[in-house]
Coordinates of C-alpha atoms and ligand atoms in Angstrom, one line a residue:
X1 CA 21.1 24.3 -25.1
X2 CA 19.0 24.5 -22.2
X3 CA 19.1 20.2 -20.8
X4 CA 15.0 18.8 -21.1
X5 CA 13.5 18.6 -17.0
X6 CA 11.4 16.4 -15.4
X7 CA 7.9 18.8 -14.9
X8 CA 6.6 19.3 -12.2
X9 CA 5.7 17.7 -9.8
X10 CA 6.8 14.3 -11.6
X11 CA 9.0 12.1 -10.4
X12 CA 11.9 10.1 -11.7
X13 CA 12.5 7.1 -9.5
X14 CA 16.2 5.8 -9.8
X15 CA 17.6 2.3 -10.0
X16 CA 18.3 3.4 -6.0
X17 CA 15.3 4.1 -5.2
X18 CA 12.7 1.3 -7.5
X19 CA 14.5 -2.0 -4.8
X20 CA 12.6 -0.1 -2.7
X21 CA 9.2 0.7 -5.0
X22 CA 9.6 -3.0 -6.0
X23 CA 9.3 -4.2 -2.1
X24 CA 5.8 -3.0 -1.4
X25 CA 4.9 -4.1 -4.6
X26 CA 5.4 -6.8 -4.0
X27 CA 3.5 -6.4 -0.1
X28 CA 0.9 -5.5 -1.5
X29 CA 0.8 -8.1 -4.2
X30 CA 1.1 -11.2 -1.8
X31 CA -1.7 -9.1 0.8
X32 CA -4.3 -8.7 -2.4
X33 CA -3.3 -12.7 -3.3
X34 CA -4.5 -13.6 0.4
X35 CA -7.2 -12.0 0.4
X36 CA -8.7 -13.3 -2.8
X37 CA -9.5 -10.0 -4.6
X38 CA -8.3 -9.9 -9.1
X39 CA -5.6 -7.6 -10.9
X40 CA -7.3 -4.8 -13.5
X41 CA -5.9 -3.3 -15.3
X42 CA -7.4 0.1 -16.9
X43 CA -6.1 2.7 -19.5
X44 CA -4.6 6.2 -17.5
X45 CA -6.5 8.9 -20.0
X46 CA -10.9 8.4 -20.5
X47 CA -13.4 11.1 -21.8
X48 CA -12.9 13.5 -19.0
X49 CA -16.9 13.6 -18.7
X50 CA -16.8 10.3 -16.7
X51 CA -14.2 11.8 -13.4
X52 CA -16.7 14.9 -14.1
X53 CA -19.8 12.3 -13.3
X54 CA -18.7 10.3 -11.2
X55 CA -15.8 12.2 -8.5
X56 CA -18.6 15.5 -9.0
X57 CA -18.2 18.4 -11.7
X58 CA -17.5 21.0 -8.8
X59 CA -15.1 18.8 -6.9
X60 CA -10.8 20.9 -6.7
X61 CA -10.3 17.6 -8.6
X62 CA -11.9 18.5 -11.6
X63 CA -12.6 22.2 -10.9
X64 CA -8.9 22.7 -10.4
X65 CA -6.6 19.5 -10.3
X66 CA -7.7 18.2 -14.2
X67 CA -5.4 17.1 -17.1
X68 CA -7.5 17.5 -20.5
X69 CA -7.1 18.5 -23.7
X70 CA -9.1 17.9 -26.5
X71 CA -7.3 15.2 -28.4
X72 CA -7.0 14.9 -33.0
X73 CA -10.6 14.1 -33.0
X74 CA -11.4 17.2 -30.8
X75 CA -12.4 14.7 -27.8
X76 CA -12.3 15.8 -24.2
X77 CA -9.6 13.6 -22.7
X78 CA -8.1 13.4 -18.6
X79 CA -5.8 11.8 -17.4
X80 CA -6.4 9.2 -14.7
X81 CA -7.1 11.8 -11.2
X82 CA -7.5 9.0 -9.1
X83 CA -8.9 4.5 -10.5
X84 CA -12.3 3.9 -9.6
X85 CA -14.3 5.9 -11.7
X86 CA -12.1 4.0 -14.7
X87 CA -11.8 0.9 -13.2
X88 CA -16.1 1.2 -12.8
X89 CA -16.3 1.9 -16.0
X90 CA -14.2 -1.5 -17.6
X91 CA -15.5 -3.2 -15.1
X92 CA -19.6 -2.2 -16.6
X93 CA -18.4 -1.9 -20.2
X94 CA -16.8 -5.5 -20.3
X95 CA -19.7 -7.0 -18.5
X96 CA -17.8 -7.3 -14.7
X97 CA -20.6 -6.5 -12.2
X98 CA -24.3 -6.7 -13.2
X99 CA -25.6 -9.0 -10.5
X100 CA -22.2 -10.3 -9.4
X101 CA -19.4 -9.9 -6.7
X102 CA -16.0 -8.9 -8.1
X103 CA -12.6 -7.9 -5.8
X104 CA -10.6 -6.5 -7.9
X105 CA -7.9 -4.4 -7.3
X106 CA -4.8 -2.3 -9.0
X107 CA -2.5 0.5 -9.4
X108 CA -1.1 3.3 -11.0
X109 CA -0.4 6.4 -11.8
X110 CA -2.5 8.9 -11.4
X111 CA -2.5 12.4 -11.8
X112 CA -3.1 15.3 -10.2
X113 CA -2.4 19.7 -11.5
X114 CA -2.0 20.2 -7.6
X115 CA 1.2 22.4 -5.9
X116 CA 3.6 20.0 -4.8
X117 CA 5.9 19.2 -2.6
X118 CA 6.7 16.4 0.3
X119 CA 4.3 13.4 -0.3
X120 CA 2.1 15.7 -2.8
X121 CA 3.2 14.8 -6.8
X122 CA 1.8 15.7 -9.8
X123 CA 1.7 12.6 -11.2
X124 CA 1.9 9.5 -8.3
X125 CA 1.0 6.4 -7.5
X126 CA -1.9 4.4 -6.5
X127 CA -2.3 1.1 -5.0
X128 CA -6.7 0.0 -5.1
X129 CA -8.9 -2.3 -3.9
X130 CA -12.9 -2.5 -5.9
X131 CA -15.1 -4.8 -4.1
X132 CA -18.2 -4.7 -6.3
X133 CA -21.9 -6.7 -5.4
X134 CA -21.8 -7.2 -1.2
X135 CA -24.2 -4.0 0.6
X136 CA -23.9 -5.4 3.5
X137 CA -20.7 -3.7 6.8
X138 CA -18.9 -7.4 6.3
X139 CA -17.2 -6.3 3.0
X140 CA -16.2 -2.8 4.4
X141 CA -14.1 -4.2 7.4
X142 CA -13.1 -7.0 5.3
X143 CA -10.7 -3.9 2.8
X144 CA -9.9 -2.1 6.7
X145 CA -8.3 -5.4 7.8
X146 CA -6.7 -5.9 4.6
X147 CA -5.1 -2.6 5.1
X148 CA -3.8 -3.1 8.4
X149 CA -2.4 -6.7 7.0
X150 CA 0.0 -4.9 4.7
X151 CA 0.8 -2.0 7.0
X152 CA 1.6 -4.9 9.8
X153 CA 3.3 -6.5 6.7
X154 CA 5.6 -3.3 6.4
X155 CA 5.7 -3.0 9.7
X156 CA 4.4 0.7 10.2
X157 CA 1.0 -0.5 12.3
X158 CA 2.6 1.7 14.6
X159 CA 2.4 5.1 12.6
X160 CA -0.9 4.1 11.7
X161 CA -3.5 6.4 13.0
X162 CA -7.5 3.8 11.0
X163 CA -10.5 7.2 11.2
X164 CA -13.4 6.6 10.1
X165 CA -17.0 8.0 9.7
X166 CA -21.2 7.6 9.2
X167 CA -21.3 9.5 6.8
X168 CA -24.8 8.7 5.3
X169 CA -27.3 7.2 2.7
X170 CA -27.5 9.2 -0.8
X171 CA -30.9 10.2 0.7
X172 CA -30.4 11.1 3.8
X173 CA -27.2 13.8 2.1
X174 CA -29.5 15.2 0.1
X175 CA -32.1 16.4 2.2
X176 CA -29.1 17.2 5.1
X177 CA -27.2 19.2 1.6
X178 CA -31.3 20.3 1.4
X179 CA -31.2 22.0 5.1
X180 CA -27.3 23.1 4.5
X181 CA -27.8 24.9 1.8
X182 CA -30.9 26.7 3.2
X183 CA -28.4 27.3 6.3
X184 CA -25.8 29.1 5.2
X185 CA -29.0 30.9 2.5
X186 CA -29.4 33.1 5.5
X187 CA -26.4 33.8 6.7
X188 CA -25.2 34.1 3.1
X189 CA -23.0 37.9 3.5
X190 CA -21.4 36.3 6.2
X191 CA -20.6 33.8 4.5
X192 CA -16.4 34.5 1.7
X193 CA -17.0 34.6 -2.5
X194 CA -15.5 30.8 -2.5
X195 CA -18.3 29.6 0.2
X196 CA -20.8 31.4 -1.4
X197 CA -20.0 29.6 -5.2
X198 CA -20.0 26.5 -4.0
X199 CA -23.3 27.0 -1.6
X200 CA -25.2 26.6 -4.7
X201 CA -23.1 24.7 -6.9
X202 CA -22.3 22.0 -3.4
X203 CA -23.4 22.5 -0.5
X204 CA -20.9 19.5 1.6
X205 CA -18.3 21.4 0.2
X206 CA -18.7 24.5 2.0
X207 CA -17.8 22.6 5.0
X208 CA -14.8 21.8 3.6
X209 CA -13.2 25.4 3.6
X210 CA -9.9 26.5 5.1
X211 CA -11.9 30.2 6.3
X212 CA -11.7 30.2 10.2
X213 CA -14.6 33.1 9.8
X214 CA -16.6 30.8 7.4
X215 CA -16.1 27.9 10.5
X216 CA -16.7 29.9 13.2
X217 CA -19.7 30.2 11.6
X218 CA -20.6 27.0 10.6
X219 CA -20.4 25.8 13.6
X220 CA -23.9 26.7 14.5
X221 CA -24.2 24.5 10.9
X222 CA -27.1 21.2 11.3
X223 CA -25.1 18.4 11.9
X224 CA -25.1 15.7 9.1
X225 CA -25.3 12.5 11.7
X226 CA -29.1 14.5 12.2
X227 CA -30.0 12.8 9.0
X228 CA -28.5 10.0 8.7
X229 CA -31.4 7.0 8.9
X230 CA -30.9 3.9 10.8
X231 CA -29.9 1.4 8.0
X232 CA -27.0 3.0 8.0
X233 CA -26.4 4.1 11.8
X234 CA -27.0 0.5 11.9
X235 CA -24.9 -0.3 9.6
X236 CA -22.4 1.7 10.2
X237 CA -23.0 0.3 13.8
X238 CA -21.9 -3.4 12.8
X239 CA -19.0 -2.2 11.4
X240 CA -17.8 -0.3 14.0
X241 CA -17.8 -3.8 16.3
X242 CA -16.1 -6.1 13.6
X243 CA -13.3 -4.2 13.6
X244 CA -13.2 -4.8 16.9
X245 CA -13.8 -8.2 17.4
X246 CA -11.0 -8.0 14.8
X247 CA -9.0 -5.5 17.1
X248 CA -8.6 -2.9 14.5
X249 CA -8.7 0.3 16.5
X250 CA -9.6 2.8 14.8
X251 CA -11.4 6.8 15.4
X252 CA -14.6 8.2 15.2
X253 CA -13.7 10.8 13.1
X254 CA -17.0 13.4 12.8
X255 CA -16.1 16.5 10.6
X256 CA -14.1 13.4 7.7
X257 CA -15.7 13.4 4.0
X258 CA -13.1 12.8 1.2
X259 CA -12.9 15.2 -1.7
X260 CA -14.9 12.5 -4.3
X261 CA -18.7 13.2 -4.5
X262 CA -19.1 8.9 -4.9
X263 CA -18.9 8.2 -1.3
X264 CA -22.0 7.0 1.4
X265 CA -21.9 5.7 4.5
X266 CA -18.7 5.4 5.2
X267 CA -15.5 6.0 5.0
X268 CA -12.6 5.7 6.3
X269 CA -8.8 7.3 5.5
X270 CA -5.2 5.9 7.3
X271 CA -2.7 8.7 8.5
X272 CA -0.1 9.5 10.1
X273 CA 1.7 11.8 11.7
X274 CA 5.1 10.6 10.6
X275 CA 5.0 13.1 7.2
X276 CA 4.0 16.9 8.0
X277 CA 1.2 18.1 6.2
X278 CA 0.2 15.0 3.4
X279 CA -0.4 12.4 6.7
X280 CA -3.1 10.8 4.5
X281 CA -1.5 7.1 3.5
X282 CA -5.3 5.6 2.2
X283 CA -8.2 6.6 1.4
X284 CA -11.5 5.8 0.6
X285 CA -15.2 3.9 1.4
X286 CA -19.0 2.6 0.3
X287 CA -19.3 3.9 -3.1
X288 CA -23.0 2.4 -3.3
X289 CA -24.7 4.8 -6.5
X290 CA -21.5 5.5 -8.3
X291 CA -22.1 2.4 -10.8
X292 CA -25.7 3.9 -11.4
X293 CA -25.5 7.2 -12.2
X294 CA -22.1 5.8 -14.5
X295 CA -24.7 4.5 -16.2
X296 CA -24.3 0.8 -15.1
X297 CA -27.5 -1.3 -13.2
X298 CA -27.6 -0.4 -9.0
X299 CA -24.2 -2.0 -8.3
X300 CA -23.0 -1.5 -4.3
X301 CA -18.9 -1.1 -4.2
X302 CA -16.4 -1.0 -1.3
X303 CA -12.4 0.4 -2.2
X304 CA -9.6 2.4 -0.9
X305 CA -6.6 3.2 -2.3
X306 CA -2.8 3.9 -1.5
X307 CA -1.0 6.8 -2.5
X308 CA 3.0 4.7 -2.6
X309 CA 5.0 8.0 -2.2
X310 CA 3.7 8.3 0.8
X311 CA 4.8 5.4 2.0
X312 CA 8.5 5.2 0.1
X313 CA 8.3 7.9 2.0
X314 CA 7.2 6.6 5.6
X315 CA 8.9 3.2 5.3
X316 CA 12.3 5.0 4.5
X317 CA 12.0 7.8 7.9
X318 CA 11.4 4.8 9.6
X319 CA 14.1 2.8 9.2
X320 CA 10.9 0.3 7.5
X321 CA 12.5 -1.2 4.5
X322 CA 14.0 -5.0 4.9
X323 CA 18.7 -4.2 3.0
X324 CA 17.8 -5.2 -0.1
X325 CA 19.2 -8.0 -2.5
X326 CA 17.8 -6.2 -5.5
X327 CA 21.0 -4.5 -7.5
X328 CA 23.2 -7.5 -6.7
X329 CA 24.9 -8.8 -9.1
X330 CA 26.2 -12.6 -9.0
X331 CA 29.5 -12.3 -11.7
X332 CA 31.5 -10.0 -13.5
X333 CA 32.2 -11.3 -16.6
X334 CA 35.9 -9.2 -17.8
X335 CA 36.1 -9.7 -21.7
X336 CA 40.4 -8.9 -22.4
X337 CA 40.7 -8.3 -25.9
X338 CA 37.8 -7.5 -29.1
X339 CA 38.3 -10.8 -30.8
X340 CA 36.6 -12.8 -27.7
X341 CA 32.5 -11.1 -27.8
X342 CA 31.5 -14.3 -29.5
X343 CA 33.4 -16.2 -26.6
X344 CA 32.0 -13.8 -23.7
X345 CA 28.5 -14.3 -25.2
X346 CA 28.2 -17.6 -25.5
X347 CA 29.9 -18.0 -22.4
X348 CA 28.1 -15.5 -20.3
X349 CA 24.0 -17.6 -22.0
X350 CA 25.4 -21.0 -21.4
X351 CA 26.3 -20.2 -17.8
X352 CA 22.3 -17.3 -16.7
X353 CA 21.6 -21.0 -18.0
X354 CA 22.6 -23.5 -15.6
X355 CA 21.9 -21.1 -13.5
X356 CA 18.9 -19.4 -13.9
X357 CA 18.6 -16.3 -10.2
X358 CA 22.5 -16.1 -11.3
X359 CA 23.0 -12.3 -12.2
X360 CA 26.0 -12.4 -14.5
X361 CA 26.8 -8.9 -16.7
X362 CA 29.4 -9.4 -19.6
X363 CA 31.2 -6.5 -20.0
X364 CA 30.8 -4.9 -23.3
X365 CA 33.2 -1.7 -25.3
X366 CA 35.6 -3.3 -24.1
X367 CA 38.5 -1.7 -22.5
X368 CA 42.0 -2.3 -20.9
X369 CA 42.5 -5.0 -18.9
X370 CA 42.3 -2.9 -14.8
X371 CA 39.5 -0.5 -15.8
X372 CA 37.8 -3.7 -15.9
X373 CA 38.6 -5.3 -13.1
X374 CA 37.9 -1.8 -11.8
X375 CA 33.8 -1.9 -13.1
X376 CA 33.9 -6.2 -11.5
X377 CA 34.9 -4.6 -8.0
X378 CA 32.2 -1.2 -8.2
X379 CA 29.6 -4.0 -9.3
X380 CA 29.7 -5.2 -6.2
X381 CA 29.8 -9.0 -7.7
X382 CA 31.3 -11.6 -5.9
X383 CA 32.7 -13.1 -8.6
X384 CA 35.2 -11.9 -12.1
X385 CA 36.3 -14.4 -14.8
X386 CA 38.5 -13.5 -17.2
X387 CA 38.5 -13.8 -20.9
X388 CA 41.6 -12.7 -21.7
X389 CA 43.8 -14.0 -24.7
X390 CA 46.8 -12.8 -27.4
X391 CA 45.8 -12.4 -31.2
X392 CA 45.1 -15.5 -33.1
X393 CA 44.9 -17.7 -30.5
X394 CA 41.7 -19.6 -29.5
X395 CA 40.1 -19.2 -25.8
X396 CA 40.9 -22.7 -23.7
X397 CA 41.1 -21.2 -20.4
X398 CA 39.6 -18.4 -18.3
X399 CA 40.6 -17.4 -14.9
X400 CA 37.8 -16.8 -12.2
X401 CA 38.4 -15.8 -8.7
X402 CA 36.1 -14.0 -5.8
X403 CA 36.7 -10.7 -5.9
X404 CA 37.6 -10.7 -1.6
X405 CA 41.1 -8.8 -1.4
X406 CA 42.4 -12.9 -0.1
X407 CA 41.2 -15.0 -3.0
X408 CA 43.5 -15.3 -5.7
X409 CA 42.8 -16.0 -9.6
X410 CA 42.7 -19.6 -10.9
X411 CA 42.4 -21.4 -14.8
X412 CA 40.1 -23.4 -15.8
X413 CA 38.8 -25.1 -18.7
X414 CA 36.4 -23.1 -20.3
X415 CA 34.4 -26.4 -21.0
X416 CA 35.0 -26.8 -17.1
X417 CA 33.7 -22.6 -15.9
X418 CA 30.2 -24.2 -15.4
X419 CA 31.2 -26.1 -12.1
X420 CA 34.0 -23.8 -11.3
X421 CA 32.1 -20.7 -11.2
X422 CA 29.2 -23.4 -8.9
X423 CA 31.8 -25.2 -6.6
X424 CA 32.8 -20.6 -5.6
X425 CA 29.0 -20.0 -5.5
X426 CA 27.6 -23.3 -4.4
X427 CA 24.9 -23.6 -5.6
X428 CA 24.1 -26.7 -8.6
Ligands
HAM1 P1 -8.0 10.0 -2.4 O1 -8.5 10.4 -0.9 O2 -8.2 10.9 -3.4 O3 -8.7 8.7 -2.9 O4 -6.7 9.5 -2.3 C1 -6.6 8.5 -2.2 C2 -4.6 8.0 -1.3 O5 -3.3 8.1 -2.6 C3 -4.2 9.6 -0.8 O6 -5.1 9.3 0.4 C4 -3.2 9.1 -1.1 O7 -2.6 8.2 -0.5 C5 -2.7 9.3 -2.4 N1 -2.3 10.4 -2.9 C6 -3.8 11.6 -3.9 N2 -3.5 12.3 -4.2 C7 -2.3 12.9 -4.4 C8 -0.7 14.3 -4.8 N3 -0.8 14.6 -5.0 N4 0.2 13.1 -3.7 C9 0.6 12.3 -4.1 N5 -0.2 10.6 -2.6 C10 -1.2 11.5 -3.5 C11 -9.1 8.3 -4.0 O8 -8.3 8.6 -5.3 C12 -10.0 7.4 -3.7 N6 -10.4 6.8 -5.7 C13 -10.2 5.6 -3.6 C14 -11.1 5.0 -4.1 C15 -10.6 4.1 -3.6 N7 -12.2 5.5 -3.2 C16 -13.5 4.0 -3.0 N8 -12.2 2.7 -3.9

């Protein structure tokens, strides 16, 4: 029978790689902790409506990429393609938003049925932050600074560029969409089918067209910048000044629109050219209308999410992951003889209790002394302890030694094993 394989675009992260992930998780958690953010966890499965109403019906994610299905009750559910919608739903449902400020973070798997390639997967991991109830550009600057702190800790600052843009307030965007629609209508016969469809449903998405002919036409289209209100421009200018003051450089990219509909005012992305095509490692911005759009009281908000796989790839290719000790075992205990099982488990328990930081593997599954010793070497353990006795004999002593070639086994009374081990490893 053919062996079953993982689903395309969904990766297994094997024990050799997990230390890299743990390193990143630790760094991210340290940074959000320093900034006073608190963790929130919410389900991977939600009503499909939640994503349609937040990300937008006419977006690539909702139109083509969601894993949606009817469950046994006939409810249409989707695996979350991103975290913001679920975070807002959870925070509002539990009364965390109205008249309050919240600084939240999350991490977890997201699901998008995209065409897999390096840095783009169907199940991928995000770290995200969402800040609620703060209207000014100070919070925008804070979350950008938070991301920059992580790059600094990971030694990635030199390889990442911050791109920012002001996409205007919701009303500005409405006025702009009307002007853009009028322009597109008057050039309908020069558009391709995709652009013609989007012209009706979501004219701004036409701006993302990959068709060079459409892009040439768009050069004469109305510019969003001309529709952005004074308030929005002022907010954006203050953000830029704040970033300059804290020493974060950026480039302004008027084409940066983001692929989700809930944004307004400032949006941003951190990009790198060290990853090939999938160069965006982090993206976010303000989304002041989303909470209300999902049925909550008006609550301003801003946030971002970063792709963990892309960060791991970057750290790996740039050699920025510190050598890990997570895999190293301190002690391998050989157990030669079936009748020693209980004695070995008891001794292992005592040693682990005495030295809580010790990583001790007690051999299981029997086998000859030589084979067990080979396993001890292969495990990378620093010390081997050997329990061995003749049938019927009571175990009174164990043998112990460092696993470097120069050392010899010494015999120790069973009751003194912990003291001897402490001496060898210089731990108490
Ligand atoms: P997003 O730009 O769709 O934004 O995703 C954020 C990051 O997730 C991307 O920059 C990328 O690093 C990673 N990512 C996205 N899709 C994939 C994929 N298929 N494979 C690997 N990595 C991927 C959001 O998700 C928004 N919720 C961000 C946000 C939070 N805005 C406000 N708050």
